[in-house]
PDB file of C-alpha atoms in Angstrom:
ATOM      1  CA  MET A  10     -35.078  11.530  42.925  1.00  0.00           C
ATOM      2  CA  GLU A  11     -33.747   8.240  44.234  1.00  0.00           C
ATOM      3  CA  LYS A  12     -32.961   8.012  47.884  1.00  0.00           C
ATOM      4  CA  ILE A  13     -29.352   7.054  48.594  1.00  0.00           C
ATOM      5  CA  ASN A  14     -28.983   4.174  50.944  1.00  0.00           C
ATOM      6  CA  ARG A  15     -25.999   2.190  52.034  1.00  0.00           C
ATOM      7  CA  ARG A  16     -26.453  -0.438  49.285  1.00  0.00           C
ATOM      8  CA  ASN A  17     -26.546   2.210  46.490  1.00  0.00           C
ATOM      9  CA  ALA A  18     -23.567   4.066  47.934  1.00  0.00           C
ATOM     10  CA  LEU A  19     -21.474   0.891  48.146  1.00  0.00           C
ATOM     11  CA  GLY A  20     -22.407   0.028  44.535  1.00  0.00           C
ATOM     12  CA  VAL A  21     -21.260   3.441  43.274  1.00  0.00           C
ATOM     13  CA  VAL A  22     -18.007   3.227  45.245  1.00  0.00           C
ATOM     14  CA  ALA A  23     -17.363  -0.311  43.936  1.00  0.00           C
ATOM     15  CA  ARG A  24     -17.918   0.750  40.307  1.00  0.00           C
ATOM     16  CA  TRP A  25     -15.620   3.768  40.644  1.00  0.00           C
ATOM     17  CA  SER A  26     -12.973   1.658  42.390  1.00  0.00           C
ATOM     18  CA  ALA A  27     -13.072  -0.986  39.666  1.00  0.00           C
ATOM     19  CA  ALA A  28     -12.820   1.676  36.955  1.00  0.00           C
ATOM     20  CA  SER A  29      -9.727   3.146  38.593  1.00  0.00           C
ATOM     21  CA  PHE A  30      -7.835  -0.134  38.050  1.00  0.00           C
ATOM     22  CA  ILE A  31      -8.307  -0.090  34.251  1.00  0.00           C
ATOM     23  CA  PRO A  32      -4.968   0.726  32.606  1.00  0.00           C
ATOM     24  CA  PHE A  33      -5.375   3.685  30.303  1.00  0.00           C
ATOM     25  CA  SER A  34      -1.965   3.276  28.660  1.00  0.00           C
ATOM     26  CA  TRP A  35      -3.727   2.066  25.508  1.00  0.00           C
ATOM     27  CA  LEU A  36      -4.902   5.648  25.015  1.00  0.00           C
ATOM     28  CA  LEU A  37      -1.304   6.779  24.528  1.00  0.00           C
ATOM     29  CA  GLU A  38      -0.118   3.873  22.341  1.00  0.00           C
ATOM     30  CA  GLY A  39      -0.527   5.955  19.194  1.00  0.00           C
ATOM     31  CA  CYS A  40       1.832   8.566  20.612  1.00  0.00           C
ATOM     32  CA  SER A  41       4.734   6.261  21.392  1.00  0.00           C
ATOM     33  CA  GLU A  42       7.705   5.688  19.145  1.00  0.00           C
ATOM     34  CA  ASP A  43       7.430   2.236  17.633  1.00  0.00           C
ATOM     35  CA  SER A  44      10.560   0.292  16.851  1.00  0.00           C
ATOM     36  CA  ASN A  45       8.840  -1.576  14.012  1.00  0.00           C
ATOM     37  CA  PRO A  46       9.577  -0.048  10.606  1.00  0.00           C
ATOM     38  CA  SER A  47       6.549   1.319   8.820  1.00  0.00           C
ATOM     39  CA  LEU A  48       6.107   1.562   5.061  1.00  0.00           C
ATOM     40  CA  LEU A  49       4.248   4.786   5.698  1.00  0.00           C
ATOM     41  CA  ASN A  50       7.347   6.714   6.766  1.00  0.00           C
ATOM     42  CA  HIS A  51       8.942   9.263   4.435  1.00  0.00           C
ATOM     43  CA  GLU A  52      11.986   7.214   3.433  1.00  0.00           C
ATOM     44  CA  TYR A  53       9.995   4.170   2.345  1.00  0.00           C
ATOM     45  CA  GLN A  54       7.382   6.331   0.636  1.00  0.00           C
ATOM     46  CA  SER A  55      10.094   8.085  -1.404  1.00  0.00           C
ATOM     47  CA  LEU A  56      11.562   4.743  -2.431  1.00  0.00           C
ATOM     48  CA  LEU A  57       8.171   3.263  -3.300  1.00  0.00           C
ATOM     49  CA  ALA A  58       7.294   6.375  -5.339  1.00  0.00           C
ATOM     50  CA  VAL A  59      10.364   5.829  -7.526  1.00  0.00           C
ATOM     51  CA  ILE A  60       9.685   2.098  -7.892  1.00  0.00           C
ATOM     52  CA  VAL A  61       5.997   2.447  -8.807  1.00  0.00           C
ATOM     53  CA  GLU A  62       6.815   5.136 -11.350  1.00  0.00           C
ATOM     54  CA  ILE A  63       9.317   2.786 -13.000  1.00  0.00           C
ATOM     55  CA  ILE A  64       6.748  -0.038 -13.027  1.00  0.00           C
ATOM     56  CA  LEU A  65       3.909   2.130 -14.408  1.00  0.00           C
ATOM     57  CA  PRO A  66       5.459   5.330 -15.767  1.00  0.00           C
ATOM     58  CA  GLU A  67       3.721   8.438 -16.949  1.00  0.00           C
ATOM     59  CA  THR A  68       3.066   8.478 -20.684  1.00  0.00           C
ATOM     60  CA  PRO A  69       1.785  11.238 -22.971  1.00  0.00           C
ATOM     61  CA  THR A  70      -1.713   9.726 -22.782  1.00  0.00           C
ATOM     62  CA  SER A  71      -1.919   8.646 -19.128  1.00  0.00           C
ATOM     63  CA  PRO A  72      -0.505   9.619 -15.720  1.00  0.00           C
ATOM     64  CA  GLY A  73       1.891   7.334 -13.881  1.00  0.00           C
ATOM     65  CA  ALA A  74       1.479   5.335 -10.697  1.00  0.00           C
ATOM     66  CA  LYS A  75       3.221   8.009  -8.630  1.00  0.00           C
ATOM     67  CA  GLU A  76       0.589  10.568  -9.575  1.00  0.00           C
ATOM     68  CA  ALA A  77      -2.104   8.096  -8.515  1.00  0.00           C
ATOM     69  CA  ASN A  78      -0.381   7.860  -5.082  1.00  0.00           C
ATOM     70  CA  VAL A  79       0.092   4.122  -5.425  1.00  0.00           C
ATOM     71  CA  GLN A  80       3.012   4.276  -2.982  1.00  0.00           C
ATOM     72  CA  HIS A  81       0.571   5.211  -0.196  1.00  0.00           C
ATOM     73  CA  PHE A  82      -1.769   2.412  -1.253  1.00  0.00           C
ATOM     74  CA  ILE A  83       1.076  -0.120  -1.041  1.00  0.00           C
ATOM     75  CA  GLY A  84       2.088   1.135   2.404  1.00  0.00           C
ATOM     76  CA  LEU A  85      -1.465   0.862   3.721  1.00  0.00           C
ATOM     77  CA  ILE A  86      -2.129  -2.590   2.286  1.00  0.00           C
ATOM     78  CA  VAL A  87       1.162  -4.021   3.526  1.00  0.00           C
ATOM     79  CA  GLU A  88       0.784  -2.441   6.981  1.00  0.00           C
ATOM     80  CA  ASP A  89      -2.865  -3.360   7.504  1.00  0.00           C
ATOM     81  CA  CYS A  90      -3.459  -6.521   5.489  1.00  0.00           C
ATOM     82  CA  TYR A  91      -0.278  -8.554   5.040  1.00  0.00           C
ATOM     83  CA  GLU A  92       0.856 -11.133   7.557  1.00  0.00           C
ATOM     84  CA  LEU A  93       4.101 -10.425   9.389  1.00  0.00           C
ATOM     85  CA  GLU A  94       6.296 -12.774   7.326  1.00  0.00           C
ATOM     86  CA  ARG A  95       5.262 -11.193   4.020  1.00  0.00           C
ATOM     87  CA  LYS A  96       5.549  -7.668   5.418  1.00  0.00           C
ATOM     88  CA  ASP A  97       9.042  -8.398   6.741  1.00  0.00           C
ATOM     89  CA  ARG A  98      10.113  -9.803   3.363  1.00  0.00           C
ATOM     90  CA  ILE A  99       9.035  -6.570   1.650  1.00  0.00           C
ATOM     91  CA  ILE A 100      10.729  -4.352   4.253  1.00  0.00           C
ATOM     92  CA  ILE A 101      13.973  -6.360   4.046  1.00  0.00           C
ATOM     93  CA  GLY A 102      13.971  -6.030   0.244  1.00  0.00           C
ATOM     94  CA  LEU A 103      13.313  -2.296   0.393  1.00  0.00           C
ATOM     95  CA  ASN A 104      16.028  -1.888   3.025  1.00  0.00           C
ATOM     96  CA  GLN A 105      18.511  -3.570   0.679  1.00  0.00           C
ATOM     97  CA  LEU A 106      17.619  -1.025  -2.007  1.00  0.00           C
ATOM     98  CA  LEU A 107      17.952   1.872   0.444  1.00  0.00           C
ATOM     99  CA  ARG A 108      21.332   0.680   1.751  1.00  0.00           C
ATOM    100  CA  SER A 109      22.641   0.299  -1.790  1.00  0.00           C
ATOM    101  CA  GLY A 110      21.908   3.990  -2.434  1.00  0.00           C
ATOM    102  CA  PHE A 111      19.091   3.351  -4.901  1.00  0.00           C
ATOM    103  CA  LEU A 112      17.561   6.809  -4.453  1.00  0.00           C
ATOM    104  CA  ASP A 113      20.880   8.505  -5.274  1.00  0.00           C
ATOM    105  CA  LEU A 114      21.332   6.684  -8.592  1.00  0.00           C
ATOM    106  CA  THR A 115      20.446   8.086 -11.998  1.00  0.00           C
ATOM    107  CA  ALA A 116      17.065   7.208 -13.476  1.00  0.00           C
ATOM    108  CA  GLU A 117      18.690   4.831 -15.981  1.00  0.00           C
ATOM    109  CA  LYS A 118      20.515   2.901 -13.225  1.00  0.00           C
ATOM    110  CA  GLN A 119      17.315   2.743 -11.155  1.00  0.00           C
ATOM    111  CA  TYR A 120      15.458   1.363 -14.157  1.00  0.00           C
ATOM    112  CA  ASP A 121      18.188  -1.258 -14.712  1.00  0.00           C
ATOM    113  CA  ILE A 122      18.003  -2.412 -11.091  1.00  0.00           C
ATOM    114  CA  ILE A 123      14.206  -2.710 -11.226  1.00  0.00           C
ATOM    115  CA  ALA A 124      14.472  -4.620 -14.513  1.00  0.00           C
ATOM    116  CA  GLU A 125      16.945  -7.031 -12.856  1.00  0.00           C
ATOM    117  CA  LEU A 126      14.630  -7.504  -9.868  1.00  0.00           C
ATOM    118  CA  ASP A 127      11.726  -8.205 -12.215  1.00  0.00           C
ATOM    119  CA  GLU A 128      13.776 -10.723 -14.180  1.00  0.00           C
ATOM    120  CA  GLU A 129      14.892 -12.485 -10.980  1.00  0.00           C
ATOM    121  CA  ALA A 130      11.353 -12.554  -9.592  1.00  0.00           C
ATOM    122  CA  ASN A 131       9.983 -14.140 -12.776  1.00  0.00           C
ATOM    123  CA  SER A 132      12.857 -16.557 -13.278  1.00  0.00           C
ATOM    124  CA  PRO A 133      11.739 -20.192 -13.564  1.00  0.00           C
ATOM    125  CA  THR A 134      14.670 -21.195 -11.333  1.00  0.00           C
ATOM    126  CA  SER A 135      13.589 -18.903  -8.495  1.00  0.00           C
ATOM    127  CA  THR A 136      12.503 -20.968  -5.484  1.00  0.00           C
ATOM    128  CA  THR A 137      11.935 -18.284  -2.859  1.00  0.00           C
ATOM    129  CA  PRO A 138       9.081 -15.766  -2.895  1.00  0.00           C
ATOM    130  CA  SER A 139      10.153 -12.364  -4.133  1.00  0.00           C
ATOM    131  CA  TYR A 140       9.221  -9.096  -2.469  1.00  0.00           C
ATOM    132  CA  PHE A 141       9.304  -7.473  -5.895  1.00  0.00           C
ATOM    133  CA  LYS A 142       6.410  -9.612  -7.152  1.00  0.00           C
ATOM    134  CA  ASP A 143       4.327  -8.318  -4.253  1.00  0.00           C
ATOM    135  CA  ILE A 144       5.264  -4.714  -4.961  1.00  0.00           C
ATOM    136  CA  LYS A 145       4.576  -5.097  -8.669  1.00  0.00           C
ATOM    137  CA  SER A 146       1.160  -6.693  -8.157  1.00  0.00           C
ATOM    138  CA  LEU A 147       0.242  -4.083  -5.532  1.00  0.00           C
ATOM    139  CA  THR A 148       1.312  -1.353  -7.960  1.00  0.00           C
ATOM    140  CA  GLN A 149      -0.990  -2.692 -10.647  1.00  0.00           C
ATOM    141  CA  TRP A 150      -3.841  -3.220  -8.217  1.00  0.00           C
ATOM    142  CA  GLY A 151      -3.441   0.241  -6.698  1.00  0.00           C
ATOM    143  CA  TYR A 152      -3.149   2.021 -10.031  1.00  0.00           C
ATOM    144  CA  PHE A 153      -6.018   0.313 -11.818  1.00  0.00           C
ATOM    145  CA  SER A 154      -8.336   0.710  -8.845  1.00  0.00           C
ATOM    146  CA  SER A 155      -7.542   4.415  -8.373  1.00  0.00           C
ATOM    147  CA  LYS A 156      -9.623   7.174  -9.921  1.00  0.00           C
ATOM    148  CA  ILE A 157      -6.683   8.303 -12.067  1.00  0.00           C
ATOM    149  CA  GLY A 158      -5.991   4.758 -13.240  1.00  0.00           C
ATOM    150  CA  ILE A 159      -9.604   4.089 -14.141  1.00  0.00           C
ATOM    151  CA  MET A 160     -10.517   7.447 -15.662  1.00  0.00           C
ATOM    152  CA  GLU A 161      -7.262   8.289 -17.446  1.00  0.00           C
ATOM    153  CA  GLY A 162      -5.179   5.112 -17.576  1.00  0.00           C
ATOM    154  CA  LEU A 163      -7.981   2.864 -18.793  1.00  0.00           C
ATOM    155  CA  ARG A 164      -9.933   5.692 -20.431  1.00  0.00           C
ATOM    156  CA  TYR A 165     -13.139   4.668 -18.690  1.00  0.00           C
ATOM    157  CA  ASN A 166     -16.311   5.457 -20.570  1.00  0.00           C
ATOM    158  CA  PRO A 167     -19.133   5.886 -18.035  1.00  0.00           C
ATOM    159  CA  ILE A 168     -21.837   5.710 -20.708  1.00  0.00           C
ATOM    160  CA  PRO A 169     -20.849   3.049 -23.205  1.00  0.00           C
ATOM    161  CA  GLY A 170     -22.662   2.682 -26.469  1.00  0.00           C
ATOM    162  CA  SER A 171     -24.547  -0.371 -27.548  1.00  0.00           C
ATOM    163  CA  TYR A 172     -22.745  -3.677 -27.969  1.00  0.00           C
ATOM    164  CA  LYS A 173     -21.997  -4.619 -31.563  1.00  0.00           C
ATOM    165  CA  GLY A 174     -20.432  -8.071 -31.532  1.00  0.00           C
ATOM    166  CA  CYS A 175     -19.741  -8.407 -35.253  1.00  0.00           C
ATOM    167  CA  VAL A 176     -17.625  -5.263 -35.786  1.00  0.00           C
ATOM    168  CA  PRO A 177     -14.174  -6.112 -37.137  1.00  0.00           C
ATOM    169  CA  TYR A 178     -11.228  -5.364 -34.833  1.00  0.00           C
ATOM    170  CA  THR A 179      -8.870  -2.737 -36.312  1.00  0.00           C
ATOM    171  CA  ASN A 180      -6.193  -2.544 -33.585  1.00  0.00           C
ATOM    172  CA  GLU A 181      -7.957   0.154 -31.582  1.00  0.00           C
ATOM    173  CA  ILE A 182      -7.646   0.312 -27.805  1.00  0.00           C
ATOM    174  CA  ALA A 183      -9.306  -2.820 -26.459  1.00  0.00           C
ATOM    175  CA  TRP A 184     -10.933  -1.261 -23.378  1.00  0.00           C
ATOM    176  CA  TYR A 185     -12.958   1.266 -25.311  1.00  0.00           C
TER     177      TYR A 185
END
C-alpha cells in the first residue's frame, strides 16, 4: 500500500477539482427538445411512406418500398449524411406537401402530385436542384439495398447456375 504524503494528496485534490469543472450538460443533450425538424418524426415518416410507395409500389410479384421501410432509410441518410443545405431543401419540399394537405388527398390525387413533381424535377428547363430527385434516388437506393428489395424485388438467386453466354434472349427477366 502506497504511503500518502502531501504531494500525493495535493495531486488527488487537483485531479478531482479539475474534473468538477467539466460541464456534463452534454450527457443530457439527447433528452432536450430540439427546434430543428427531423425526418425521423412521425409526420415526416408518414409522408415519406406514402411517397416511397408511389415511387416503388407493391406489385403482385414484389413488395413495395413502404414494406421495405425505405422511409426510415431516407430519414437516417438525410439526417446523418447530407449537408445542411441539401437537408433543408428536402425538409422545405416536404413541408410544402404537408401544408397543402397531401396526406388527406385521395390516392389518385397523391399520385398526380408525385407525377408532377417528377416531371418538374426531370424537366430540361429546370435550373434549381429538386428535393424530389433526392427522395427518388434515395428510395431506389434504399429499396434495392434492403433485404426485401434484393430477395423479392430483384428475385436474387444466391446460387446461380453456370454462365451460358450464347443462349438466345427470349424476354425473360434480365436479372435472373
